Coordinates of N, CA and C in Angstrom, one line a residue:
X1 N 54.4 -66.3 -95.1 CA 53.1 -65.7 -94.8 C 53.3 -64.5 -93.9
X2 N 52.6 -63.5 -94.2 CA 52.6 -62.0 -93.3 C 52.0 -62.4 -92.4
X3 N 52.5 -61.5 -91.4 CA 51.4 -61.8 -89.8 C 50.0 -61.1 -90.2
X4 N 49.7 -60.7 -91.4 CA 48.6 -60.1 -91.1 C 47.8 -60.9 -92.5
X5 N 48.5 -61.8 -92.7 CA 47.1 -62.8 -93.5 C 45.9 -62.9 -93.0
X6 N 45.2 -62.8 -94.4 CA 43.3 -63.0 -93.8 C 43.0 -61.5 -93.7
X7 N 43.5 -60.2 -93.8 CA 43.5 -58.9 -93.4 C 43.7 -58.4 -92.5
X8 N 43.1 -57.1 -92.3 CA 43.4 -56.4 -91.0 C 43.3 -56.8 -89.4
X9 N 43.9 -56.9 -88.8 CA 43.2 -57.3 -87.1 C 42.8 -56.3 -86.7
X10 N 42.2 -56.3 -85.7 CA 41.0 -55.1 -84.8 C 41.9 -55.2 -83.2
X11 N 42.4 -54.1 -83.4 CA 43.1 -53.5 -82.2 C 42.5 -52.6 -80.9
X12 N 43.0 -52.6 -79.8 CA 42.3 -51.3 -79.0 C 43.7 -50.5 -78.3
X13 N 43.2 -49.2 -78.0 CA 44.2 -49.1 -76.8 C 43.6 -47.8 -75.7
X14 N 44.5 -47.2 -74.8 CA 44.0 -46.5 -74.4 C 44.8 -45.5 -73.6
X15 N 44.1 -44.1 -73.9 CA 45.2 -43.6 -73.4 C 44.4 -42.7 -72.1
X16 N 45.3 -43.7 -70.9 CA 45.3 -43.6 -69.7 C 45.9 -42.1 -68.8
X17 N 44.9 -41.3 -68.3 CA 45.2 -40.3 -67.3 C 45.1 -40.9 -65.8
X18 N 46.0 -39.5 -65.1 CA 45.9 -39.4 -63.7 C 45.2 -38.4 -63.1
X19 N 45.4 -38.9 -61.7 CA 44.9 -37.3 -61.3 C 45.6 -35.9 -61.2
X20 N 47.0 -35.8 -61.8 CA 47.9 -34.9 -62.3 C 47.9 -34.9 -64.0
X21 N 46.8 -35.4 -64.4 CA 46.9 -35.1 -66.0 C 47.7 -35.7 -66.8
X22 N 49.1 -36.9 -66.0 CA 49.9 -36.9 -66.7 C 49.2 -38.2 -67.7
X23 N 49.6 -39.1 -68.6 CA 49.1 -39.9 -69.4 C 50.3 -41.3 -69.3
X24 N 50.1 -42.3 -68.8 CA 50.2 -43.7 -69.1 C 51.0 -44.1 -70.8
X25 N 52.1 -44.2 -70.7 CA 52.8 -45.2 -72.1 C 53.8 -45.9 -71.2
X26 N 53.6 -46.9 -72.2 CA 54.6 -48.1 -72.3 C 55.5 -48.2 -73.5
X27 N 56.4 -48.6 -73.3 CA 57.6 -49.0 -74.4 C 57.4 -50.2 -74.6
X28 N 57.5 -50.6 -75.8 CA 56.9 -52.0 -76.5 C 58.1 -52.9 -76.6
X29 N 57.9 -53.9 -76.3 CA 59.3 -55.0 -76.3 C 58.7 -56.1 -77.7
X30 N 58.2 -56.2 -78.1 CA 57.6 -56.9 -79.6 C 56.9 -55.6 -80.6
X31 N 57.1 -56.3 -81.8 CA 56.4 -55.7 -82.9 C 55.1 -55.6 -83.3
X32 N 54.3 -54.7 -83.5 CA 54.9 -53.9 -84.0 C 55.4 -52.9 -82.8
X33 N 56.3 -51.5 -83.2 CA 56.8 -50.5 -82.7 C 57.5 -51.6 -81.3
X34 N 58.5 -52.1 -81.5 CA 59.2 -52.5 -80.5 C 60.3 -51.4 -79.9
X35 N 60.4 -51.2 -78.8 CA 61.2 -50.0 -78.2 C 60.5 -48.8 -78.6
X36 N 59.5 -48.6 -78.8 CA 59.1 -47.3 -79.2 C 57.3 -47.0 -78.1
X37 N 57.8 -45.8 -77.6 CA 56.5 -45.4 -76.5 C 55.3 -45.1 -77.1
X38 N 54.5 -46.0 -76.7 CA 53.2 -45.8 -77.0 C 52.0 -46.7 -75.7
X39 N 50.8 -46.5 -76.3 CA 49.5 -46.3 -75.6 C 49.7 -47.6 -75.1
X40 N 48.9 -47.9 -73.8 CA 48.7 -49.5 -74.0 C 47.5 -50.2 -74.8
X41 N 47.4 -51.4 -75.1 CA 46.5 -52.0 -75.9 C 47.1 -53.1 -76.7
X42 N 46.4 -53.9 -77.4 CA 46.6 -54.6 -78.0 C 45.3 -55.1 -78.8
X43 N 45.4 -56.5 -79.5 CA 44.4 -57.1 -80.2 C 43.1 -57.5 -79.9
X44 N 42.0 -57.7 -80.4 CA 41.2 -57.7 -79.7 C 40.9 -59.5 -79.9
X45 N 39.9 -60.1 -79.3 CA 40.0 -61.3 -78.8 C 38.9 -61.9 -79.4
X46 N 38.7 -62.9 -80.5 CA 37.5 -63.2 -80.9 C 36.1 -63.5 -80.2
X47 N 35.3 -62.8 -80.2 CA 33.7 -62.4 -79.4 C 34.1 -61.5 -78.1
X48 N 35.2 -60.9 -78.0 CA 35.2 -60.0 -77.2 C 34.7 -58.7 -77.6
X49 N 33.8 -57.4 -76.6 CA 33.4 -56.8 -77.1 C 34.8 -55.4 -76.9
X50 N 35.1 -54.7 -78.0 CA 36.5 -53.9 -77.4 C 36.3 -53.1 -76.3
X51 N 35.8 -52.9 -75.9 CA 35.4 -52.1 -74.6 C 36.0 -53.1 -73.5
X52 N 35.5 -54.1 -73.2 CA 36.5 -55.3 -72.5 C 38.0 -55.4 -73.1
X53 N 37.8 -55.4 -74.4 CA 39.3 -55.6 -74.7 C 40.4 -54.5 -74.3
X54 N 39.7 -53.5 -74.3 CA 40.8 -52.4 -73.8 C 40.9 -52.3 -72.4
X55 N 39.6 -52.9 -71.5 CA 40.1 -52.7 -70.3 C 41.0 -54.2 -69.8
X56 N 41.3 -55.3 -70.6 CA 42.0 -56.2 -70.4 C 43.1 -56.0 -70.6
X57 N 43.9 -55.6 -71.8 CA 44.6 -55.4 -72.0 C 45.7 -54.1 -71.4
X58 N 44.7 -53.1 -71.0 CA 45.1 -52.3 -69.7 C 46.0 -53.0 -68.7
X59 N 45.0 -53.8 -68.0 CA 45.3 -54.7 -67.4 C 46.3 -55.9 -67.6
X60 N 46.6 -56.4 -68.5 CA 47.4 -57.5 -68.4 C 48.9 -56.5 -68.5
X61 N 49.3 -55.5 -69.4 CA 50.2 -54.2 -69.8 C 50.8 -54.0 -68.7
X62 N 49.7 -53.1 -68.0 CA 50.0 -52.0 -67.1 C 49.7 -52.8 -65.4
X63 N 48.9 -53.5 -65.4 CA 48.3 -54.0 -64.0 C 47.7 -53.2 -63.7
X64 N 47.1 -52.3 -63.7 CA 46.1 -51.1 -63.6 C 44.7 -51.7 -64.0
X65 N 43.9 -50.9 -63.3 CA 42.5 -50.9 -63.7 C 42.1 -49.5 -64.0
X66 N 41.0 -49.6 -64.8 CA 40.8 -48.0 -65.5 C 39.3 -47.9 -65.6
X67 N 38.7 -46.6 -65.7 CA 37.2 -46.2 -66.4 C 37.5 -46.0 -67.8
X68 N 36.6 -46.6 -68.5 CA 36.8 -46.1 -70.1 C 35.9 -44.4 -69.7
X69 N 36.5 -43.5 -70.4 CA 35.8 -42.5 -70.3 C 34.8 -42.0 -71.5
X70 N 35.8 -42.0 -72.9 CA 35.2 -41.9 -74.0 C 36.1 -42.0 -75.0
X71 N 35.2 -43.0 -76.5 CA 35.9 -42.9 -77.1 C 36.6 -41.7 -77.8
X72 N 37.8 -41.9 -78.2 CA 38.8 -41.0 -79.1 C 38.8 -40.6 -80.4
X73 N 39.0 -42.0 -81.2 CA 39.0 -42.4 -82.4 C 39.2 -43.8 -82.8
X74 N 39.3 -43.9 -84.4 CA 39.4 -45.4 -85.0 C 40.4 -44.7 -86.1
X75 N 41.5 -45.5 -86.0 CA 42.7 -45.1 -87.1 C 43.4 -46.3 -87.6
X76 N 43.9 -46.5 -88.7 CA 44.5 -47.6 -89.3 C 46.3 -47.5 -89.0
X77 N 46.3 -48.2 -88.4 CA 48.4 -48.7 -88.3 C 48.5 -49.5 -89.9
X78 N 49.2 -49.0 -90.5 CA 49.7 -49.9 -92.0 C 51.1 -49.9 -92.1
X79 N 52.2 -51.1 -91.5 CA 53.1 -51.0 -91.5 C 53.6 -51.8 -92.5
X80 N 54.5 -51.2 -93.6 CA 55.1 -51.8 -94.7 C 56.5 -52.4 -94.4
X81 N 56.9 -53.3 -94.9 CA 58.2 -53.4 -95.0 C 59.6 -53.1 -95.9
X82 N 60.5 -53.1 -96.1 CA 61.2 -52.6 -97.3 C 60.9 -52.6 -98.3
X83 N 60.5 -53.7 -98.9 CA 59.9 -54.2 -100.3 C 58.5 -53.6 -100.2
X84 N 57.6 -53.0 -99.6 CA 56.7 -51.9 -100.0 C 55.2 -53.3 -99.3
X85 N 55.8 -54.2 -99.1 CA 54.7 -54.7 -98.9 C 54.1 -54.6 -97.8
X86 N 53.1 -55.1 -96.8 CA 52.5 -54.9 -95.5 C 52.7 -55.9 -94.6
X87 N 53.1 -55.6 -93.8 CA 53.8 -56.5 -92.5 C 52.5 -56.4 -91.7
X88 N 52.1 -55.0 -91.3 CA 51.2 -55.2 -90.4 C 50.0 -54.3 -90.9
X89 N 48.8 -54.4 -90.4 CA 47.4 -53.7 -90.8 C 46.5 -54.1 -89.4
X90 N 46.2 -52.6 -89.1 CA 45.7 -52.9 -87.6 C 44.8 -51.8 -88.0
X91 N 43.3 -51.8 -87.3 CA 42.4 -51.0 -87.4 C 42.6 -50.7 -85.8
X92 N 42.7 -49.6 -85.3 CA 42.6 -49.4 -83.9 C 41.3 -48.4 -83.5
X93 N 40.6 -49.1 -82.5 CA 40.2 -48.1 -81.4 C 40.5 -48.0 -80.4
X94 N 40.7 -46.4 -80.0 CA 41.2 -45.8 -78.9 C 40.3 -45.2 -78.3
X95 N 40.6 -45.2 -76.7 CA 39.6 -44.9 -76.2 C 40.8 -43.9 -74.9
X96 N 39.3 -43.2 -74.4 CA 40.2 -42.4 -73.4 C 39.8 -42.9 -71.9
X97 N 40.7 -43.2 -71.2 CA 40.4 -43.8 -69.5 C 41.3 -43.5 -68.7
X98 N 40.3 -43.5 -67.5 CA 41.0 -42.3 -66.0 C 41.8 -43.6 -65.5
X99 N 42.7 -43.6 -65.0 CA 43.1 -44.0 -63.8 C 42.3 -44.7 -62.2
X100 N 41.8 -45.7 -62.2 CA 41.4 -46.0 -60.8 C 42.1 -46.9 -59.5
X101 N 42.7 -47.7 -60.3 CA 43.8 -49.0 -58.9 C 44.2 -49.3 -59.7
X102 N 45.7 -49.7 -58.6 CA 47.1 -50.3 -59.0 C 48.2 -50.0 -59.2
X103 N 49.2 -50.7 -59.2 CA 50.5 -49.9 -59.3 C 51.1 -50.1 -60.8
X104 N 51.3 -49.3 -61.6 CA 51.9 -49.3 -62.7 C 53.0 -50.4 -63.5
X105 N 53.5 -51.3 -63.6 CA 54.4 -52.4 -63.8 C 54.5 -52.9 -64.8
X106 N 55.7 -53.1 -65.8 CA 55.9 -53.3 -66.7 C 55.4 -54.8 -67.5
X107 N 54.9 -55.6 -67.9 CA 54.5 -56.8 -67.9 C 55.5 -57.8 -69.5
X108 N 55.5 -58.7 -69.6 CA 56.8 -59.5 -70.0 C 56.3 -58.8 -71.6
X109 N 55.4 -58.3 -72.0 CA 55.6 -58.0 -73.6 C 56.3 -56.2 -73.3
X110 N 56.1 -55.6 -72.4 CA 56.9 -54.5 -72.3 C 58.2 -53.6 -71.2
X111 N 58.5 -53.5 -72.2 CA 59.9 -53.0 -71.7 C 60.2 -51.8 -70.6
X112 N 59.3 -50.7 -70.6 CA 59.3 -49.6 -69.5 C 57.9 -49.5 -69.7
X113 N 57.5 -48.8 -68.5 CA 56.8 -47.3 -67.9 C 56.9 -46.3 -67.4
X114 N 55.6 -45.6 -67.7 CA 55.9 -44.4 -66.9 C 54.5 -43.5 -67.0
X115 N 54.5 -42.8 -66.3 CA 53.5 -41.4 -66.5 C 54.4 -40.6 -66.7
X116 N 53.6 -39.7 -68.1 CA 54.5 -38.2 -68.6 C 53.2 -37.1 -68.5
X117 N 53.6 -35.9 -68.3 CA 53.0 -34.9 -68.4 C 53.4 -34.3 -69.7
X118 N 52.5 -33.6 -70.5 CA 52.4 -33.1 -71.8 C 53.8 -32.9 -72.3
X119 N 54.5 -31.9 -71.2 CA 56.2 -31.3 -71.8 C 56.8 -32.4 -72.0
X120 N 56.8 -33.5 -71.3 CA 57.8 -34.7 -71.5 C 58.0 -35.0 -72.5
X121 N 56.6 -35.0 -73.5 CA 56.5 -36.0 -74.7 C 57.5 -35.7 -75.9
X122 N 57.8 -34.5 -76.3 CA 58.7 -34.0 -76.9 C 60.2 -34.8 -77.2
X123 N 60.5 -35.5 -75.7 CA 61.7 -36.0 -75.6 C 61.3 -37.3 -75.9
X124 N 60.2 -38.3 -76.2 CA 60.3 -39.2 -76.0 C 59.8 -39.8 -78.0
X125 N 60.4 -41.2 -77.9 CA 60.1 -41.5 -79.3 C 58.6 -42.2 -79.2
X126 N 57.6 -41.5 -79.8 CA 56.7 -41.7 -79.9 C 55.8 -41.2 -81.7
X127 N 55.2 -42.9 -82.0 CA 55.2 -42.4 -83.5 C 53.9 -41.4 -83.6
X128 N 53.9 -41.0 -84.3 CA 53.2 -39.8 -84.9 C 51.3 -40.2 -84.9
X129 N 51.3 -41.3 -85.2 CA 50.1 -41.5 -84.8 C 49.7 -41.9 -83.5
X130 N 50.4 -42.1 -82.5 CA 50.2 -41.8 -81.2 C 49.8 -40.5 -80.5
X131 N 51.0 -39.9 -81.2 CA 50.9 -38.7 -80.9 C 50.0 -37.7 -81.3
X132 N 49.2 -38.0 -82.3 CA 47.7 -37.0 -82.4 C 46.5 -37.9 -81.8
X133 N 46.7 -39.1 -81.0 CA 45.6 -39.6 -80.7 C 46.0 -38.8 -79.1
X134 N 46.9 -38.8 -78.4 CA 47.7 -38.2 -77.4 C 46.6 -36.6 -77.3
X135 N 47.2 -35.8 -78.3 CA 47.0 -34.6 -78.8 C 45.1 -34.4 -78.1
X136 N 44.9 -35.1 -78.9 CA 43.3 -35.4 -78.8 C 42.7 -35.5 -77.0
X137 N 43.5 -36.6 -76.6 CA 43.4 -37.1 -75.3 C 43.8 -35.6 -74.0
X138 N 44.8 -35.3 -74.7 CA 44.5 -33.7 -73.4 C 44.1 -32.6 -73.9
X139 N 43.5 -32.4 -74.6 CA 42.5 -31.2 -75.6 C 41.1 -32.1 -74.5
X140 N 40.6 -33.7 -74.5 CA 39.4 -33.8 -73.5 C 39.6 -33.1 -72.4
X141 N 40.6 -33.8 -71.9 CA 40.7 -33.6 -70.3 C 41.5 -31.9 -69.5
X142 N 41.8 -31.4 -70.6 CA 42.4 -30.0 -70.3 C 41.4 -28.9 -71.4
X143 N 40.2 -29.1 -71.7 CA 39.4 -28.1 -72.0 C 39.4 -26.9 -72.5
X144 N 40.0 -26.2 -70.8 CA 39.9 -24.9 -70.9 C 41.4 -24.3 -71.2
X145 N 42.5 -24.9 -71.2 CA 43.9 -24.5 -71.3 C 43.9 -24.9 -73.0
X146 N 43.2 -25.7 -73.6 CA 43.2 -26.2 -74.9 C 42.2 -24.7 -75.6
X147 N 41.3 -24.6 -75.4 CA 40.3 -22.9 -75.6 C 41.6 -21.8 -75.6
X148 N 42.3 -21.7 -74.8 CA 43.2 -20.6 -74.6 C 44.2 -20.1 -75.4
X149 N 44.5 -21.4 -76.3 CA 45.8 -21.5 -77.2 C 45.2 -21.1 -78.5

């Protein structure tokens, strides 16, 4: 049986600023994207509303507490396996949220953290649909340097 019998799951995540702009990822120690830098978040919780679920999951991730600011978007994770079939199917919403308390710390499903500033990301393995939800996330919060280009 695939982990994603019964269909898609309903995912959140969020991509977390500071007050230096830089943005919040974690390195994933389970699948999907295990070892690979991305947002925090996860599944959402039956009768939870995702708004909660993203600031839970914040939380349980990062140990942080956050403001949701505004949503981002809703995009589909479809990960196949060799044989072409689907391992995983996740509907995600992402949301964008500031920074308020706590200290950053890795929690037993993930492997590292960190805050990066925009130039960092280049170096870092981060999949592609992170990375235009990312894209999106400092085009909000950098405005007028995003107008310039």
């Amino acid at each position: 049986m695939s982990p994603n019998s019964g269909g898609p799951k309903v995912g959140v995540g969020a991509v977390v600023f500071n007050e230096k702009n830089q943005i919040l990822l974690i390195k994933r120690g389970n699948e999907p994207n295990k070892g690979i830098w991305t947002i925090p978040g996860g599944k959402v919780e039956l009768g939870e509303p995702v708004k909660e679920a993203a600031l839970r999951e914040v939380r349980e991730e990062c140990h942080i507490d956050v403001e949701l600011i505004d949503l981002l978007g809703v995009v589909d994770l479809i990960l196949k396996n060799k044989n072409g079939n689907v391992d995983f199917h996740y509907v995600l919403i992402d949301y964008l949220a500031k920074y308020k308390s706590g200290t950053p710390r890795a929690d037993s499903d993930v492997t590292d953290i960190g805050w990066f500033s925009r130039d960092q990301l280049d170096n870092l393995d981060i999949p592609s649909i992170t990375r235009k939800m990312l894209e999106k996330a400092f085009a909000k919060i950098n405005p007028i340097d995003e107008s310039l280009n």
